[in-house]
Amino acid sequence: MLLVIYLYWTRSILITLKRIQITVLVDKMSQDEPMTIATLGSHSALQILKGAKDEGFGTLLICEENRHSLYKRFRFIDEILTISHYDELLDSRCKQRLDNTKSIIIPHGTMIAYFTYRDIENISVPIFGNRKIFQWESDRNLKQKLMNASQLITPKLIQRKEDIDKLCIVKLHGAAGGRGYFLAWNKESFEENATSLLNQRRIRSEDDLFIQEYVIGVPTYLQFFYSPLNRQIEFLGADIRYESDIDSIGRIPAKQQLSISLQPSYNVIGNLPLVLRESLLEGVYVMGERFVKASEELVPPGMIGPFCLEGVYDKEGIFTTFEFSARIVAGTNLYINGSPYSELIYDEPMSMGRRIAHEIRIAKEKGFLNQVFT
Ligand code: ADP
């Protein structure tokens, strides 16, 4: 017991020290020096760095060797720091380069999927957004708690495979990009697919799986930005994911579908744009605002910057939220030149990547950088 208290206490002290270190670093950046926006070479890196350049920042990409040839094609990337593995982001060589270039990091899905929340908590470079909230994104229980506190309608959770009595979607923990997800309608269909994942060593036991009621309707990703500077929420876009193989099954006639044993996956290949019926928009803002308020209460300082509510609109136009992302989502890559919604707010093309850099620029000009970094 004493050991647990000691470890907890030591960890709290280390986190506080890290916070002070970041605050000092950010304060230094506030003085009129040029700043660099850095990110990992993956996910939405092109959009983030293009937006940074458009807002007048230097840009730095940290990428694995095998992606160097892709990213070197783009002139808005000032410097590429090549690493052999993402792990090296935590090494002193990266840290030194980030410090020397006065860099801050914009987190995205690859960073959340690859690093543990502890790794992210320990990065001693300022991160745009609330780094504590990434734990809430990657832990299913915390995620559900935040969605409940936001008064969002969520799919029913099924605790035991024996209780499956209607169509369910079975998921792996973490941001798996839909890979390995499967449908089950009873205990047997659950076990059949779980065994296959066990054989492939994708899971260690059935406990690694998470069962949710399957909601029938239009899967929709709602893209928001919350500005802690003006305390306003902006709805900047919506998208549909196009997933392999589930979205291409309709191209095969039913007779052939029945003749092949196909277990479709939900692996995201790309995103399609979506414009919502205007009558749905008020509800979209209400959901976004509730989410911002609940995160302020549960994970202070709350939501900073981009986030996404992910769910399904049913035939009554009711939105059931199955997930959230507390950072930029790849679906925003659609709107690099602005979206039908950003166009209503800004007179210039405003991608989510640029919106982030815009917030940093305003915060820097007003001396409020500590409100957007943690
Ligand atoms: P990840 O977070 O790993 O990227 P998602 O949770 O977004 O994956 O789910 C991947 C896909 O699974 C979604 O695009 C959607 O089609 C489907 N999906 C997820 N949850 C549900 C649900 N409860 N009901 C219906 N479809 C769902």
Short mmCIF file of C-alpha atoms and ligand atoms in Angstrom, two decimals:
data_model
loop_
_atom_site.label_atom_id
_atom_site.label_comp_id
_atom_site.label_asym_id
_atom_site.label_seq_id
_atom_site.Cartn_x
_atom_site.Cartn_y
_atom_site.Cartn_z
CA MET A 1 0.00 0.00 0.00
CA LEU A 2 2.78 2.38 1.02
CA LEU A 3 4.63 1.55 -2.18
CA VAL A 4 1.54 2.42 -4.27
CA ILE A 5 1.17 5.78 -2.48
CA TYR A 6 4.89 6.46 -2.96
CA LEU A 7 4.75 5.63 -6.71
CA TYR A 8 1.62 7.74 -7.18
CA TRP A 9 3.20 10.62 -5.31
CA THR A 10 6.47 10.39 -7.30
CA ARG A 11 4.54 10.31 -10.58
CA SER A 12 2.47 13.38 -9.59
CA ILE A 13 5.66 15.29 -8.76
CA LEU A 14 7.25 14.32 -12.08
CA ILE A 15 4.14 15.42 -13.98
CA THR A 16 4.07 18.75 -12.13
CA LEU A 17 7.77 19.32 -12.89
CA LYS A 18 7.14 18.52 -16.56
CA ARG A 19 4.24 21.00 -16.59
CA ILE A 20 6.45 23.74 -15.13
CA GLN A 21 9.18 22.94 -17.67
CA ILE A 22 6.67 23.23 -20.56
CA THR A 23 5.24 26.49 -19.17
CA VAL A 24 8.72 28.00 -19.02
CA LEU A 25 9.49 26.82 -22.57
CA VAL A 26 6.21 28.26 -23.88
CA ASP A 27 6.80 31.56 -22.06
CA LYS A 28 10.16 31.82 -23.82
CA MET A 29 8.46 31.22 -27.17
CA SER A 30 6.03 34.05 -26.51
CA GLN A 31 8.86 36.55 -26.88
CA ASP A 32 9.06 37.65 -30.41
CA GLU A 33 11.01 34.67 -31.78
CA PRO A 34 10.10 32.64 -34.85
CA MET A 35 8.41 29.36 -33.97
CA THR A 36 8.27 26.08 -35.85
CA ILE A 37 5.32 23.74 -36.15
CA ALA A 38 6.35 20.10 -36.11
CA THR A 39 4.48 16.85 -36.54
CA LEU A 40 5.02 13.17 -37.30
CA GLY A 41 5.06 12.18 -40.99
CA SER A 42 1.73 10.39 -41.30
CA HIS A 43 -2.08 10.82 -40.95
CA SER A 44 -2.73 14.57 -41.54
CA ALA A 45 0.86 15.84 -41.59
CA LEU A 46 0.57 17.44 -45.05
CA GLN A 47 -2.51 19.41 -44.07
CA ILE A 48 -1.01 20.48 -40.73
CA LEU A 49 2.27 21.71 -42.21
CA LYS A 50 0.64 23.39 -45.22
CA GLY A 51 -1.62 25.26 -42.78
CA ALA A 52 1.37 26.18 -40.62
CA LYS A 53 3.24 27.58 -43.62
CA ASP A 54 0.16 29.57 -44.74
CA GLU A 55 0.06 31.17 -41.29
CA GLY A 56 3.76 32.12 -41.46
CA PHE A 57 5.39 29.41 -39.33
CA GLY A 58 8.49 27.36 -40.04
CA THR A 59 7.71 23.66 -40.54
CA LEU A 60 9.47 20.50 -39.41
CA LEU A 61 8.46 16.95 -40.21
CA ILE A 62 9.73 13.98 -38.25
CA CYS A 63 9.33 10.93 -40.43
CA GLU A 64 10.41 7.35 -40.86
CA GLU A 65 12.96 6.67 -43.60
CA ASN A 66 10.49 4.87 -45.84
CA ARG A 67 8.28 7.97 -46.07
CA HIS A 68 11.03 10.47 -46.77
CA SER A 69 10.65 10.22 -50.55
CA LEU A 70 6.95 11.12 -50.29
CA TYR A 71 7.32 14.11 -48.02
CA LYS A 72 10.33 15.64 -49.74
CA ARG A 73 8.06 16.42 -52.72
CA PHE A 74 6.34 19.24 -50.81
CA ARG A 75 7.95 22.65 -50.70
CA PHE A 76 6.06 23.90 -47.65
CA ILE A 77 8.04 21.45 -45.48
CA ASP A 78 11.17 23.35 -44.43
CA GLU A 79 13.00 20.47 -42.79
CA ILE A 80 12.59 16.72 -42.58
CA LEU A 81 14.15 14.94 -39.65
CA THR A 82 14.45 11.28 -40.59
CA ILE A 83 14.19 8.60 -37.94
CA SER A 84 14.27 4.85 -38.35
CA HIS A 85 11.36 4.30 -35.98
CA TYR A 86 8.66 6.45 -34.35
CA ASP A 87 10.12 5.55 -30.93
CA GLU A 88 12.99 7.92 -31.68
CA LEU A 89 10.63 10.86 -31.22
CA LEU A 90 11.26 10.30 -27.52
CA ASP A 91 15.08 10.32 -27.93
CA SER A 92 17.44 13.17 -27.13
CA ARG A 93 18.40 13.71 -30.82
CA CYS A 94 14.78 14.60 -31.70
CA LYS A 95 14.31 16.61 -28.54
CA GLN A 96 17.43 18.66 -29.31
CA ARG A 97 16.34 19.39 -32.89
CA LEU A 98 12.86 20.35 -31.70
CA ASP A 99 14.33 22.65 -29.04
CA ASN A 100 16.82 24.25 -31.42
CA THR A 101 14.11 25.04 -33.96
CA LYS A 102 11.72 26.35 -31.23
CA SER A 103 9.26 23.70 -32.24
CA ILE A 104 5.92 22.70 -30.87
CA ILE A 105 4.22 19.42 -31.77
CA ILE A 106 0.78 19.00 -33.31
CA PRO A 107 -0.53 15.56 -32.30
CA HIS A 108 -2.60 13.44 -34.68
CA GLY A 109 -4.06 9.94 -34.92
CA THR A 110 -0.77 8.14 -35.60
CA MET A 111 0.77 9.67 -32.51
CA ILE A 112 -2.20 8.60 -30.37
CA ALA A 113 -2.25 5.10 -31.85
CA TYR A 114 1.49 4.58 -31.61
CA PHE A 115 2.47 6.08 -28.26
CA THR A 116 0.97 5.33 -24.87
CA TYR A 117 -0.62 8.23 -23.04
CA ARG A 118 2.29 7.99 -20.56
CA ASP A 119 4.78 8.47 -23.43
CA ILE A 120 2.81 11.52 -24.55
CA GLU A 121 2.59 12.88 -21.02
CA ASN A 122 6.39 12.63 -20.81
CA ILE A 123 7.31 14.38 -24.05
CA SER A 124 9.11 17.50 -22.90
CA VAL A 125 8.23 19.60 -25.94
CA PRO A 126 5.06 21.75 -25.92
CA ILE A 127 2.11 19.91 -27.48
CA PHE A 128 -0.84 21.75 -29.00
CA GLY A 129 -3.99 20.73 -27.13
CA ASN A 130 -4.68 19.11 -23.82
CA ARG A 131 -2.28 16.16 -23.57
CA LYS A 132 -4.19 14.69 -20.64
CA ILE A 133 -7.27 14.09 -22.78
CA PHE A 134 -5.45 11.54 -24.97
CA GLN A 135 -5.72 9.05 -22.13
CA TRP A 136 -9.48 9.54 -22.26
CA GLU A 137 -9.44 8.90 -25.97
CA SER A 138 -7.48 5.65 -25.75
CA ASP A 139 -9.17 4.12 -22.70
CA ARG A 140 -12.63 2.74 -23.55
CA ASN A 141 -13.99 3.25 -20.02
CA LEU A 142 -12.83 6.85 -19.70
CA LYS A 143 -14.08 7.51 -23.22
CA GLN A 144 -17.54 6.26 -22.30
CA LYS A 145 -17.48 8.35 -19.09
CA LEU A 146 -16.76 11.53 -21.04
CA MET A 147 -19.43 10.78 -23.63
CA ASN A 148 -21.97 10.14 -20.86
CA ALA A 149 -21.00 13.37 -19.09
CA SER A 150 -21.50 15.16 -22.43
CA GLN A 151 -25.09 13.79 -22.52
CA LEU A 152 -24.43 12.17 -25.87
CA ILE A 153 -26.58 9.26 -26.96
CA THR A 154 -24.25 6.25 -27.18
CA PRO A 155 -24.77 2.66 -28.42
CA LYS A 156 -25.70 0.09 -25.83
CA LEU A 157 -22.65 -1.77 -24.49
CA ILE A 158 -22.82 -5.54 -24.18
CA GLN A 159 -20.77 -6.81 -21.27
CA ARG A 160 -20.78 -10.56 -21.98
CA LYS A 161 -20.83 -12.55 -25.20
CA GLU A 162 -23.74 -14.59 -23.77
CA ASP A 163 -25.85 -11.40 -23.82
CA ILE A 164 -25.52 -10.79 -27.56
CA ASP A 165 -29.07 -11.03 -28.91
CA LYS A 166 -29.00 -8.53 -31.78
CA LEU A 167 -26.56 -7.24 -34.37
CA CYS A 168 -23.39 -5.98 -32.63
CA ILE A 169 -20.07 -4.60 -33.73
CA VAL A 170 -17.04 -6.01 -31.95
CA LYS A 171 -14.02 -3.72 -31.67
CA LEU A 172 -10.41 -3.88 -30.59
CA HIS A 173 -9.14 -1.40 -28.01
CA GLY A 174 -7.34 1.75 -29.14
CA ALA A 175 -7.57 3.70 -32.41
CA ALA A 176 -7.27 0.66 -34.67
CA GLY A 177 -8.67 2.46 -37.71
CA GLY A 178 -11.45 -0.15 -37.86
CA ARG A 179 -8.96 -2.98 -38.53
CA GLY A 180 -10.09 -6.33 -37.15
CA TYR A 181 -13.60 -5.14 -36.25
CA PHE A 182 -16.35 -7.67 -36.94
CA LEU A 183 -20.09 -8.15 -36.68
CA ALA A 184 -21.68 -10.68 -34.35
CA TRP A 185 -25.35 -11.55 -33.76
CA ASN A 186 -25.01 -14.28 -31.15
CA LYS A 187 -22.42 -15.97 -28.93
CA GLU A 188 -21.35 -18.41 -31.68
CA SER A 189 -20.67 -15.76 -34.31
CA PHE A 190 -18.69 -13.80 -31.69
CA GLU A 191 -16.56 -16.82 -30.81
CA GLU A 192 -15.89 -17.77 -34.41
CA ASN A 193 -14.36 -14.35 -35.18
CA ALA A 194 -12.66 -13.93 -31.82
CA THR A 195 -10.89 -17.27 -32.36
CA SER A 196 -9.64 -16.10 -35.71
CA LEU A 197 -8.20 -12.91 -34.12
CA LEU A 198 -6.63 -15.03 -31.37
CA ASN A 199 -5.01 -17.32 -33.97
CA GLN A 200 -3.64 -14.29 -35.79
CA ARG A 201 -2.31 -13.01 -32.42
CA ARG A 202 -4.23 -9.77 -32.92
CA ILE A 203 -5.65 -10.17 -29.40
CA ARG A 204 -4.42 -11.99 -26.31
CA SER A 205 -7.85 -12.97 -25.02
CA GLU A 206 -11.53 -12.28 -25.67
CA ASP A 207 -11.28 -9.62 -22.95
CA ASP A 208 -9.39 -7.47 -25.43
CA LEU A 209 -12.64 -7.10 -27.36
CA PHE A 210 -15.38 -4.59 -26.81
CA ILE A 211 -18.97 -5.29 -27.86
CA GLN A 212 -21.33 -2.50 -28.93
CA GLU A 213 -24.85 -2.53 -30.33
CA TYR A 214 -24.71 -1.93 -34.11
CA VAL A 215 -26.56 1.28 -35.01
CA ILE A 216 -28.16 1.30 -38.44
CA GLY A 217 -27.96 4.58 -40.35
CA VAL A 218 -25.40 6.90 -41.91
CA PRO A 219 -21.97 6.74 -40.22
CA THR A 220 -20.89 10.36 -39.88
CA TYR A 221 -17.79 12.11 -38.56
CA LEU A 222 -18.41 15.62 -37.22
CA GLN A 223 -15.30 17.82 -37.21
CA PHE A 224 -15.08 20.63 -34.65
CA PHE A 225 -12.57 23.18 -33.46
CA TYR A 226 -12.79 24.75 -30.01
CA SER A 227 -10.90 27.95 -29.36
CA PRO A 228 -9.98 28.50 -25.71
CA LEU A 229 -9.02 32.06 -26.70
CA ASN A 230 -12.48 33.21 -27.75
CA ARG A 231 -14.29 30.33 -26.00
CA GLN A 232 -16.17 29.43 -29.15
CA ILE A 233 -16.85 26.27 -31.00
CA GLU A 234 -16.66 26.02 -34.79
CA PHE A 235 -18.18 23.20 -36.80
CA LEU A 236 -15.77 22.87 -39.72
CA GLY A 237 -16.83 19.79 -41.65
CA ALA A 238 -18.34 16.34 -41.87
CA ASP A 239 -17.21 13.21 -43.66
CA ILE A 240 -17.97 9.57 -44.28
CA ARG A 241 -15.20 7.02 -44.20
CA TYR A 242 -14.80 4.61 -47.06
CA GLU A 243 -13.76 1.31 -45.58
CA SER A 244 -12.46 -1.93 -46.99
CA ASP A 245 -14.20 -4.28 -47.40
CA ILE A 246 -17.50 -3.29 -45.85
CA ASP A 247 -18.21 -0.44 -48.27
CA SER A 248 -17.48 -2.43 -51.41
CA ILE A 249 -19.67 -5.41 -50.63
CA GLY A 250 -22.61 -3.74 -52.40
CA ARG A 251 -20.67 -4.12 -55.68
CA ILE A 252 -20.99 -7.89 -55.45
CA PRO A 253 -24.45 -9.33 -56.23
CA ALA A 254 -26.16 -11.16 -53.34
CA LYS A 255 -25.81 -14.58 -55.00
CA GLN A 256 -22.01 -14.25 -55.18
CA GLN A 257 -21.84 -12.75 -51.70
CA LEU A 258 -23.48 -15.89 -50.34
CA SER A 259 -21.16 -18.17 -52.28
CA ILE A 260 -17.93 -16.77 -50.84
CA SER A 261 -17.16 -16.75 -47.18
CA LEU A 262 -16.42 -13.09 -46.73
CA GLN A 263 -15.69 -11.54 -43.34
CA PRO A 264 -15.56 -7.83 -44.11
CA SER A 265 -13.23 -5.56 -42.17
CA TYR A 266 -13.64 -1.83 -41.47
CA ASN A 267 -10.18 -0.73 -42.50
CA VAL A 268 -10.28 2.94 -43.53
CA ILE A 269 -8.99 3.57 -47.04
CA GLY A 270 -10.16 7.14 -47.47
CA ASN A 271 -12.86 9.68 -46.69
CA LEU A 272 -15.79 11.10 -48.63
CA PRO A 273 -17.24 14.59 -48.10
CA LEU A 274 -20.65 15.01 -46.53
CA VAL A 275 -22.89 18.04 -46.19
CA LEU A 276 -25.61 17.70 -43.59
CA ARG A 277 -29.25 18.70 -43.89
CA GLU A 278 -29.35 22.22 -42.52
CA SER A 279 -31.98 21.22 -39.95
CA LEU A 280 -29.39 18.94 -38.30
CA LEU A 281 -26.87 21.71 -37.70
CA GLU A 282 -28.30 23.14 -34.48
CA GLY A 283 -28.07 19.66 -32.90
CA VAL A 284 -24.46 19.38 -34.09
CA TYR A 285 -23.46 22.58 -32.26
CA VAL A 286 -25.32 21.50 -29.11
CA MET A 287 -23.45 18.16 -29.04
CA GLY A 288 -20.11 19.88 -29.61
CA GLU A 289 -20.76 22.42 -26.86
CA ARG A 290 -21.79 19.76 -24.37
CA PHE A 291 -18.62 17.84 -25.14
CA VAL A 292 -16.47 20.94 -24.59
CA LYS A 293 -18.21 21.69 -21.28
CA ALA A 294 -17.88 18.12 -19.98
CA SER A 295 -14.19 17.92 -20.91
CA GLU A 296 -13.55 21.19 -19.09
CA GLU A 297 -15.07 19.67 -15.95
CA LEU A 298 -13.56 16.19 -16.19
CA VAL A 299 -10.19 16.83 -17.86
CA PRO A 300 -9.15 20.42 -17.13
CA PRO A 301 -8.21 22.63 -18.92
CA GLY A 302 -10.61 20.82 -21.28
CA MET A 303 -10.76 20.60 -25.02
CA ILE A 304 -8.27 22.73 -26.93
CA GLY A 305 -8.46 22.82 -30.73
CA PRO A 306 -9.76 20.09 -33.04
CA PHE A 307 -11.95 17.16 -32.06
CA CYS A 308 -14.42 14.87 -33.74
CA LEU A 309 -17.68 13.25 -32.70
CA GLU A 310 -18.10 9.98 -34.53
CA GLY A 311 -21.43 8.25 -34.83
CA VAL A 312 -24.46 7.26 -36.85
CA TYR A 313 -27.51 9.30 -37.91
CA ASP A 314 -30.57 7.03 -37.88
CA LYS A 315 -33.68 7.42 -40.01
CA GLU A 316 -35.17 9.90 -37.52
CA GLY A 317 -32.05 12.09 -37.78
CA ILE A 318 -30.95 11.12 -34.26
CA PHE A 319 -27.18 10.92 -33.79
CA THR A 320 -25.73 8.07 -31.74
CA THR A 321 -22.08 8.76 -30.89
CA PHE A 322 -19.89 5.66 -30.80
CA GLU A 323 -16.51 7.39 -30.46
CA PHE A 324 -14.73 10.69 -30.20
CA SER A 325 -11.25 11.81 -31.20
CA ALA A 326 -9.75 14.57 -29.08
CA ARG A 327 -7.42 15.83 -31.86
CA ILE A 328 -7.38 16.36 -35.61
CA VAL A 329 -8.95 13.48 -37.60
CA ALA A 330 -7.82 12.35 -41.05
CA GLY A 331 -11.27 13.12 -42.50
CA THR A 332 -10.33 16.81 -42.35
CA ASN A 333 -7.77 16.12 -45.12
CA LEU A 334 -10.75 16.49 -47.47
CA TYR A 335 -10.99 20.18 -46.78
CA ILE A 336 -7.45 21.39 -47.30
CA ASN A 337 -8.91 24.25 -49.28
CA GLY A 338 -11.66 24.94 -46.74
CA SER A 339 -15.06 23.25 -46.33
CA PRO A 340 -18.65 24.37 -46.99
CA TYR A 341 -18.75 25.20 -43.27
CA SER A 342 -15.39 26.95 -42.87
CA GLU A 343 -16.41 29.09 -45.85
CA LEU A 344 -19.32 30.42 -43.75
CA ILE A 345 -16.95 31.55 -40.99
CA TYR A 346 -13.73 32.61 -42.76
CA ASP A 347 -13.06 34.70 -45.84
CA GLU A 348 -10.00 32.63 -46.71
CA PRO A 349 -9.55 28.88 -47.21
CA MET A 350 -9.37 27.45 -43.69
CA SER A 351 -8.42 23.80 -43.32
CA MET A 352 -8.33 22.27 -39.85
CA GLY A 353 -4.53 22.28 -40.09
CA ARG A 354 -4.52 25.98 -40.86
CA ARG A 355 -7.09 26.65 -38.13
CA ILE A 356 -4.66 25.14 -35.59
CA ALA A 357 -1.80 27.33 -36.81
CA HIS A 358 -4.11 30.35 -36.85
CA GLU A 359 -4.97 29.76 -33.18
CA ILE A 360 -1.28 29.47 -32.29
CA ARG A 361 -0.51 32.69 -34.17
CA ILE A 362 -3.27 34.63 -32.38
CA ALA A 363 -2.23 33.16 -29.01
CA LYS A 364 1.36 34.19 -29.65
CA GLU A 365 0.40 37.73 -30.68
CA LYS A 366 -1.74 38.17 -27.57
CA GLY A 367 0.72 36.47 -25.20
CA PHE A 368 -1.65 33.56 -24.43
CA LEU A 369 0.43 30.65 -25.74
CA ASN A 370 0.09 28.86 -22.43
CA GLN A 371 -3.65 28.55 -23.06
CA VAL A 372 -3.19 26.41 -26.15
CA PHE A 373 -0.22 24.24 -25.18
CA THR A 374 0.25 21.70 -22.43
P1 ADP B 1 -11.55 3.54 -35.03
O1 ADP B 1 -11.86 4.39 -33.84
O2 ADP B 1 -10.74 2.35 -34.71
O3 ADP B 1 -11.01 4.32 -36.15
P2 ADP B 1 -14.40 3.45 -35.37
O4 ADP B 1 -14.84 3.24 -33.98
O5 ADP B 1 -14.49 4.83 -35.92
O6 ADP B 1 -12.91 2.92 -35.56
O7 ADP B 1 -15.24 2.46 -36.24
C1 ADP B 1 -14.91 2.03 -37.55
C2 ADP B 1 -16.18 1.83 -38.36
O8 ADP B 1 -17.04 0.93 -37.68
C3 ADP B 1 -17.00 3.11 -38.52
O9 ADP B 1 -16.74 3.82 -39.67
C4 ADP B 1 -18.43 2.59 -38.62
O10 ADP B 1 -18.71 2.25 -39.97
C5 ADP B 1 -18.40 1.34 -37.83
N1 ADP B 1 -19.01 1.47 -36.50
C6 ADP B 1 -18.35 1.67 -35.33
N2 ADP B 1 -19.20 1.63 -34.30
C7 ADP B 1 -20.43 1.40 -34.80
C8 ADP B 1 -21.73 1.22 -34.23
N3 ADP B 1 -21.92 1.23 -32.92
N4 ADP B 1 -22.76 1.01 -35.08
C9 ADP B 1 -22.57 0.97 -36.41
N5 ADP B 1 -21.38 1.09 -37.01
C10 ADP B 1 -20.31 1.31 -36.23
#
